[in-house]
Amino acid sequence: MTNPLLFLVAAVTLVAVPGPNHLYIITRSVGEGRRAGVASALGVEAGTLLHVAAAAAGLSALVAASATAFTALRYAGAAYLIFLAVRTFRGRHSHADPVLTPQPLPRVFLDGLLVNLFNPKVVLFFLAFLPQFVDPAAGSVPVQIVVLGLAIGLIGLASDLVYAFAAGSLAGRLRARPAFRRRQAYAVCAVYLGLGLAALAGPGPRRAGA
């Protein structure tokens, strides 16, 4: 690996900046509580580990090079986010009392994993970022990618947990307000739907790599 300090600074900067994963985790924390936010963060970073394994095996490069595979992955991610919006809307207690029904934590974990796994922008991130810090003369390239990817996953998990705990604490105070409880389910649905539509409108592999 070349310049570990530069890698650490760049990784922390890129991972800490709020993005779709953070917005998803915040939404889950606000909608279902801190434990759901933590489970979502763990699921998202489990997805990161799978992306790292795919990058080390060369599968990410194949996906990014194939317009069909890249588009299919993007549509799958968008469809899953829209599915979460529909499930959340249908999971309200009633129209008169639209409070969210918390999902089981294993399902929350799986949702986070799939949201990240179906995000083609993560594929492009690993292809664009990690190779800059790989030194072929230093040993096995796949091993270096795994080490760098694990470091990013740990940094990402720390960042995700900060957002989850902060959003969960804020939501705990807001739930005491009837107005927040009435709008909570609709706001969560809107965020999931917005993320899904943004994924649909995302760039293809050639434009994203330009």
Short mmCIF file of the C-alpha atoms (twelve columns), coordinates in Angstrom:
data_MODEL
# 
_entry.id   MODEL 
# 
loop_
_atom_site.group_PDB 
_atom_site.id 
_atom_site.type_symbol 
_atom_site.label_atom_id 
_atom_site.label_alt_id 
_atom_site.label_comp_id 
_atom_site.label_asym_id 
_atom_site.label_seq_id 
_atom_site.Cartn_x 
_atom_site.Cartn_y 
_atom_site.Cartn_z 
_atom_site.pdbx_PDB_model_num 
ATOM 1   C CA . MET A 1   0.000   0.000   0.000   1 
ATOM 2   C CA . THR A 2   1.286   3.474   -0.887  1 
ATOM 3   C CA . ASN A 3   1.086   6.417   1.541   1 
ATOM 4   C CA . PRO A 4   -1.096  4.999   4.363   1 
ATOM 5   C CA . LEU A 5   -1.535  8.434   5.980   1 
ATOM 6   C CA . LEU A 6   -2.902  9.945   2.764   1 
ATOM 7   C CA . PHE A 7   -5.239  6.965   2.407   1 
ATOM 8   C CA . LEU A 8   -6.525  7.416   5.956   1 
ATOM 9   C CA . VAL A 9   -7.164  11.141  5.499   1 
ATOM 10  C CA . ALA A 10  -8.885  10.614  2.144   1 
ATOM 11  C CA . ALA A 11  -10.984 7.712   3.428   1 
ATOM 12  C CA . VAL A 12  -12.174 9.578   6.523   1 
ATOM 13  C CA . THR A 13  -13.026 12.635  4.430   1 
ATOM 14  C CA . LEU A 14  -14.979 10.686  1.819   1 
ATOM 15  C CA . VAL A 15  -16.781 8.362   4.232   1 
ATOM 16  C CA . ALA A 16  -17.752 11.020  6.792   1 
ATOM 17  C CA . VAL A 17  -19.474 13.265  4.248   1 
ATOM 18  C CA . PRO A 18  -23.253 12.648  4.480   1 
ATOM 19  C CA . GLY A 19  -24.530 10.509  1.614   1 
ATOM 20  C CA . PRO A 20  -27.418 8.177   0.729   1 
ATOM 21  C CA . ASN A 21  -26.324 5.519   3.222   1 
ATOM 22  C CA . HIS A 22  -26.226 8.066   6.031   1 
ATOM 23  C CA . LEU A 23  -29.631 9.393   5.015   1 
ATOM 24  C CA . TYR A 24  -31.020 5.863   5.032   1 
ATOM 25  C CA . ILE A 25  -29.571 5.176   8.510   1 
ATOM 26  C CA . ILE A 26  -30.852 8.497   9.865   1 
ATOM 27  C CA . THR A 27  -34.312 7.770   8.461   1 
ATOM 28  C CA . ARG A 28  -34.331 4.335   10.058  1 
ATOM 29  C CA . SER A 29  -33.206 5.754   13.404  1 
ATOM 30  C CA . VAL A 30  -35.837 8.477   13.336  1 
ATOM 31  C CA . GLY A 31  -38.582 6.131   12.205  1 
ATOM 32  C CA . GLU A 32  -37.891 3.077   14.359  1 
ATOM 33  C CA . GLY A 33  -35.439 4.086   17.058  1 
ATOM 34  C CA . ARG A 34  -31.749 3.926   17.832  1 
ATOM 35  C CA . ARG A 35  -31.528 0.119   17.798  1 
ATOM 36  C CA . ALA A 36  -32.927 0.049   14.264  1 
ATOM 37  C CA . GLY A 37  -30.388 2.683   13.244  1 
ATOM 38  C CA . VAL A 38  -27.531 0.609   14.644  1 
ATOM 39  C CA . ALA A 39  -28.842 -2.537  12.940  1 
ATOM 40  C CA . SER A 40  -29.072 -0.589  9.672   1 
ATOM 41  C CA . ALA A 41  -25.482 0.629   10.067  1 
ATOM 42  C CA . LEU A 42  -24.251 -2.915  10.655  1 
ATOM 43  C CA . GLY A 43  -26.188 -4.112  7.612   1 
ATOM 44  C CA . VAL A 44  -24.823 -1.338  5.401   1 
ATOM 45  C CA . GLU A 45  -21.249 -2.137  6.355   1 
ATOM 46  C CA . ALA A 46  -21.867 -5.862  5.875   1 
ATOM 47  C CA . GLY A 47  -22.776 -4.869  2.332   1 
ATOM 48  C CA . THR A 48  -19.500 -2.951  2.148   1 
ATOM 49  C CA . LEU A 49  -17.614 -6.139  3.025   1 
ATOM 50  C CA . LEU A 50  -19.320 -7.920  0.138   1 
ATOM 51  C CA . HIS A 51  -18.353 -5.059  -2.186  1 
ATOM 52  C CA . VAL A 52  -14.767 -5.366  -0.980  1 
ATOM 53  C CA . ALA A 53  -14.753 -9.104  -1.686  1 
ATOM 54  C CA . ALA A 54  -16.192 -8.451  -5.156  1 
ATOM 55  C CA . ALA A 55  -13.563 -5.793  -5.853  1 
ATOM 56  C CA . ALA A 56  -10.763 -8.123  -4.766  1 
ATOM 57  C CA . ALA A 57  -12.131 -10.889 -6.987  1 
ATOM 58  C CA . GLY A 58  -12.462 -8.551  -9.969  1 
ATOM 59  C CA . LEU A 59  -16.255 -8.831  -10.105 1 
ATOM 60  C CA . SER A 60  -16.789 -5.119  -9.517  1 
ATOM 61  C CA . ALA A 61  -14.789 -4.291  -12.629 1 
ATOM 62  C CA . LEU A 62  -16.977 -6.636  -14.677 1 
ATOM 63  C CA . VAL A 63  -20.165 -5.009  -13.368 1 
ATOM 64  C CA . ALA A 64  -18.882 -1.502  -14.043 1 
ATOM 65  C CA . ALA A 65  -17.756 -2.476  -17.548 1 
ATOM 66  C CA . SER A 66  -21.126 -3.992  -18.451 1 
ATOM 67  C CA . ALA A 67  -23.863 -1.437  -19.047 1 
ATOM 68  C CA . THR A 68  -26.503 -4.166  -18.702 1 
ATOM 69  C CA . ALA A 69  -25.194 -5.441  -15.351 1 
ATOM 70  C CA . PHE A 70  -24.689 -1.939  -14.004 1 
ATOM 71  C CA . THR A 71  -28.198 -0.855  -15.011 1 
ATOM 72  C CA . ALA A 72  -29.735 -4.022  -13.577 1 
ATOM 73  C CA . LEU A 73  -27.977 -3.381  -10.260 1 
ATOM 74  C CA . ARG A 74  -29.164 0.225   -10.229 1 
ATOM 75  C CA . TYR A 75  -32.768 -0.760  -10.958 1 
ATOM 76  C CA . ALA A 76  -32.659 -3.473  -8.291  1 
ATOM 77  C CA . GLY A 77  -31.482 -0.935  -5.720  1 
ATOM 78  C CA . ALA A 78  -34.118 1.588   -6.723  1 
ATOM 79  C CA . ALA A 79  -36.850 -1.049  -6.654  1 
ATOM 80  C CA . TYR A 80  -35.834 -2.158  -3.172  1 
ATOM 81  C CA . LEU A 81  -35.900 1.390   -1.804  1 
ATOM 82  C CA . ILE A 82  -39.340 1.956   -3.319  1 
ATOM 83  C CA . PHE A 83  -40.436 -1.367  -1.808  1 
ATOM 84  C CA . LEU A 84  -39.282 -0.079  1.602   1 
ATOM 85  C CA . ALA A 85  -41.379 3.052   1.081   1 
ATOM 86  C CA . VAL A 86  -44.468 1.000   0.245   1 
ATOM 87  C CA . ARG A 87  -43.874 -1.398  3.148   1 
ATOM 88  C CA . THR A 88  -43.469 1.507   5.550   1 
ATOM 89  C CA . PHE A 89  -46.649 3.165   4.309   1 
ATOM 90  C CA . ARG A 90  -48.627 -0.056  4.641   1 
ATOM 91  C CA . GLY A 91  -47.107 -0.740  8.060   1 
ATOM 92  C CA . ARG A 92  -48.766 2.213   9.745   1 
ATOM 93  C CA . HIS A 93  -51.101 1.362   12.619  1 
ATOM 94  C CA . SER A 94  -53.985 3.214   10.973  1 
ATOM 95  C CA . HIS A 95  -54.823 6.279   8.931   1 
ATOM 96  C CA . ALA A 96  -55.914 8.077   12.085  1 
ATOM 97  C CA . ASP A 97  -52.744 7.117   13.967  1 
ATOM 98  C CA . PRO A 98  -50.009 6.743   11.308  1 
ATOM 99  C CA . VAL A 99  -47.284 5.608   13.717  1 
ATOM 100 C CA . LEU A 100 -44.645 3.287   12.291  1 
ATOM 101 C CA . THR A 101 -44.559 -0.359  13.261  1 
ATOM 102 C CA . PRO A 102 -40.904 -1.222  14.065  1 
ATOM 103 C CA . GLN A 103 -39.470 -4.052  11.988  1 
ATOM 104 C CA . PRO A 104 -37.572 -6.989  13.557  1 
ATOM 105 C CA . LEU A 105 -33.885 -6.160  13.879  1 
ATOM 106 C CA . PRO A 106 -32.708 -9.035  11.614  1 
ATOM 107 C CA . ARG A 107 -34.940 -7.649  8.864   1 
ATOM 108 C CA . VAL A 108 -33.581 -4.150  9.480   1 
ATOM 109 C CA . PHE A 109 -30.039 -5.535  9.176   1 
ATOM 110 C CA . LEU A 110 -30.932 -7.292  5.919   1 
ATOM 111 C CA . ASP A 111 -32.530 -4.131  4.539   1 
ATOM 112 C CA . GLY A 112 -29.326 -2.186  5.204   1 
ATOM 113 C CA . LEU A 113 -27.208 -4.875  3.582   1 
ATOM 114 C CA . LEU A 114 -29.354 -4.977  0.446   1 
ATOM 115 C CA . VAL A 115 -29.612 -1.189  0.138   1 
ATOM 116 C CA . ASN A 116 -25.811 -0.958  0.078   1 
ATOM 117 C CA . LEU A 117 -25.264 -4.098  -1.982  1 
ATOM 118 C CA . PHE A 118 -27.595 -2.867  -4.741  1 
ATOM 119 C CA . ASN A 119 -25.930 0.559   -4.886  1 
ATOM 120 C CA . PRO A 120 -23.795 0.700   -8.065  1 
ATOM 121 C CA . LYS A 121 -22.154 3.920   -6.896  1 
ATOM 122 C CA . VAL A 122 -20.372 1.887   -4.212  1 
ATOM 123 C CA . VAL A 123 -18.980 -0.360  -6.976  1 
ATOM 124 C CA . LEU A 124 -17.621 2.696   -8.777  1 
ATOM 125 C CA . PHE A 125 -16.240 4.106   -5.539  1 
ATOM 126 C CA . PHE A 126 -14.122 1.041   -4.868  1 
ATOM 127 C CA . LEU A 127 -12.922 0.891   -8.473  1 
ATOM 128 C CA . ALA A 128 -11.974 4.573   -8.535  1 
ATOM 129 C CA . PHE A 129 -10.586 4.983   -5.019  1 
ATOM 130 C CA . LEU A 130 -8.818  1.814   -3.881  1 
ATOM 131 C CA . PRO A 131 -6.490  1.285   -6.882  1 
ATOM 132 C CA . GLN A 132 -4.889  4.680   -6.206  1 
ATOM 133 C CA . PHE A 133 -3.392  3.269   -3.012  1 
ATOM 134 C CA . VAL A 134 -2.440  -0.196  -4.263  1 
ATOM 135 C CA . ASP A 135 1.238   -0.872  -4.955  1 
ATOM 136 C CA . PRO A 136 1.750   -3.997  -7.136  1 
ATOM 137 C CA . ALA A 137 5.368   -4.152  -6.012  1 
ATOM 138 C CA . ALA A 138 4.279   -4.467  -2.374  1 
ATOM 139 C CA . GLY A 139 2.615   -7.852  -2.786  1 
ATOM 140 C CA . SER A 140 -0.720  -9.391  -3.739  1 
ATOM 141 C CA . VAL A 141 -3.093  -6.784  -5.175  1 
ATOM 142 C CA . PRO A 142 -6.283  -8.598  -4.019  1 
ATOM 143 C CA . VAL A 143 -4.916  -8.787  -0.467  1 
ATOM 144 C CA . GLN A 144 -4.120  -5.067  -0.490  1 
ATOM 145 C CA . ILE A 145 -7.642  -4.311  -1.755  1 
ATOM 146 C CA . VAL A 146 -9.133  -6.397  1.055   1 
ATOM 147 C CA . VAL A 147 -7.013  -4.628  3.695   1 
ATOM 148 C CA . LEU A 148 -7.892  -1.191  2.336   1 
ATOM 149 C CA . GLY A 149 -11.549 -2.151  2.006   1 
ATOM 150 C CA . LEU A 150 -11.704 -3.414  5.589   1 
ATOM 151 C CA . ALA A 151 -10.224 -0.120  6.768   1 
ATOM 152 C CA . ILE A 152 -12.896 1.792   4.865   1 
ATOM 153 C CA . GLY A 153 -15.564 -0.498  6.322   1 
ATOM 154 C CA . LEU A 154 -14.395 0.232   9.879   1 
ATOM 155 C CA . ILE A 155 -14.280 3.963   9.216   1 
ATOM 156 C CA . GLY A 156 -17.702 3.766   7.610   1 
ATOM 157 C CA . LEU A 157 -19.145 1.837   10.554  1 
ATOM 158 C CA . ALA A 158 -17.868 4.434   13.018  1 
ATOM 159 C CA . SER A 159 -19.387 7.212   10.920  1 
ATOM 160 C CA . ASP A 160 -22.678 5.333   10.500  1 
ATOM 161 C CA . LEU A 161 -22.989 4.705   14.239  1 
ATOM 162 C CA . VAL A 162 -22.462 8.400   15.003  1 
ATOM 163 C CA . TYR A 163 -25.337 9.271   12.677  1 
ATOM 164 C CA . ALA A 164 -27.514 6.466   14.063  1 
ATOM 165 C CA . PHE A 165 -27.045 7.468   17.702  1 
ATOM 166 C CA . ALA A 166 -27.460 11.181  16.998  1 
ATOM 167 C CA . ALA A 167 -30.632 10.662  14.955  1 
ATOM 168 C CA . GLY A 168 -32.012 8.154   17.471  1 
ATOM 169 C CA . SER A 169 -31.494 10.570  20.361  1 
ATOM 170 C CA . LEU A 170 -33.151 13.405  18.460  1 
ATOM 171 C CA . ALA A 171 -36.080 11.207  17.443  1 
ATOM 172 C CA . GLY A 172 -36.581 10.129  21.055  1 
ATOM 173 C CA . ARG A 173 -37.248 13.746  21.990  1 
ATOM 174 C CA . LEU A 174 -39.423 14.425  18.965  1 
ATOM 175 C CA . ARG A 175 -41.703 11.410  19.505  1 
ATOM 176 C CA . ALA A 176 -43.201 13.120  22.512  1 
ATOM 177 C CA . ARG A 177 -44.722 15.671  20.139  1 
ATOM 178 C CA . PRO A 178 -48.047 14.605  18.573  1 
ATOM 179 C CA . ALA A 179 -47.343 16.550  15.385  1 
ATOM 180 C CA . PHE A 180 -44.120 14.589  14.832  1 
ATOM 181 C CA . ARG A 181 -45.865 11.266  15.443  1 
ATOM 182 C CA . ARG A 182 -48.529 12.111  12.877  1 
ATOM 183 C CA . ARG A 183 -46.028 13.028  10.183  1 
ATOM 184 C CA . GLN A 184 -43.319 10.504  11.020  1 
ATOM 185 C CA . ALA A 185 -44.483 7.641   8.798   1 
ATOM 186 C CA . TYR A 186 -45.126 9.910   5.830   1 
ATOM 187 C CA . ALA A 187 -41.697 11.561  6.159   1 
ATOM 188 C CA . VAL A 188 -39.941 8.178   6.271   1 
ATOM 189 C CA . CYS A 189 -41.882 7.002   3.207   1 
ATOM 190 C CA . ALA A 190 -40.932 10.183  1.372   1 
ATOM 191 C CA . VAL A 191 -37.218 9.690   2.097   1 
ATOM 192 C CA . TYR A 192 -37.217 6.073   0.917   1 
ATOM 193 C CA . LEU A 193 -39.148 7.033   -2.197  1 
ATOM 194 C CA . GLY A 194 -36.788 9.938   -2.874  1 
ATOM 195 C CA . LEU A 195 -33.731 7.702   -2.537  1 
ATOM 196 C CA . GLY A 196 -35.305 5.175   -4.893  1 
ATOM 197 C CA . LEU A 197 -36.115 7.799   -7.523  1 
ATOM 198 C CA . ALA A 198 -32.620 9.281   -7.182  1 
ATOM 199 C CA . ALA A 199 -31.154 5.828   -7.822  1 
ATOM 200 C CA . LEU A 200 -33.290 5.472   -10.936 1 
ATOM 201 C CA . ALA A 201 -32.044 8.813   -12.212 1 
ATOM 202 C CA . GLY A 202 -28.411 8.004   -11.413 1 
ATOM 203 C CA . PRO A 203 -25.695 7.979   -14.078 1 
ATOM 204 C CA . GLY A 204 -24.687 4.940   -16.058 1 
ATOM 205 C CA . PRO A 205 -21.220 3.401   -15.779 1 
ATOM 206 C CA . ARG A 206 -19.638 5.456   -18.554 1 
ATOM 207 C CA . ARG A 207 -20.970 8.799   -17.338 1 
ATOM 208 C CA . ALA A 208 -20.143 8.010   -13.716 1 
ATOM 209 C CA . GLY A 209 -16.618 7.051   -14.614 1 
ATOM 210 C CA . ALA A 210 -16.050 10.136  -16.764 1 
# 
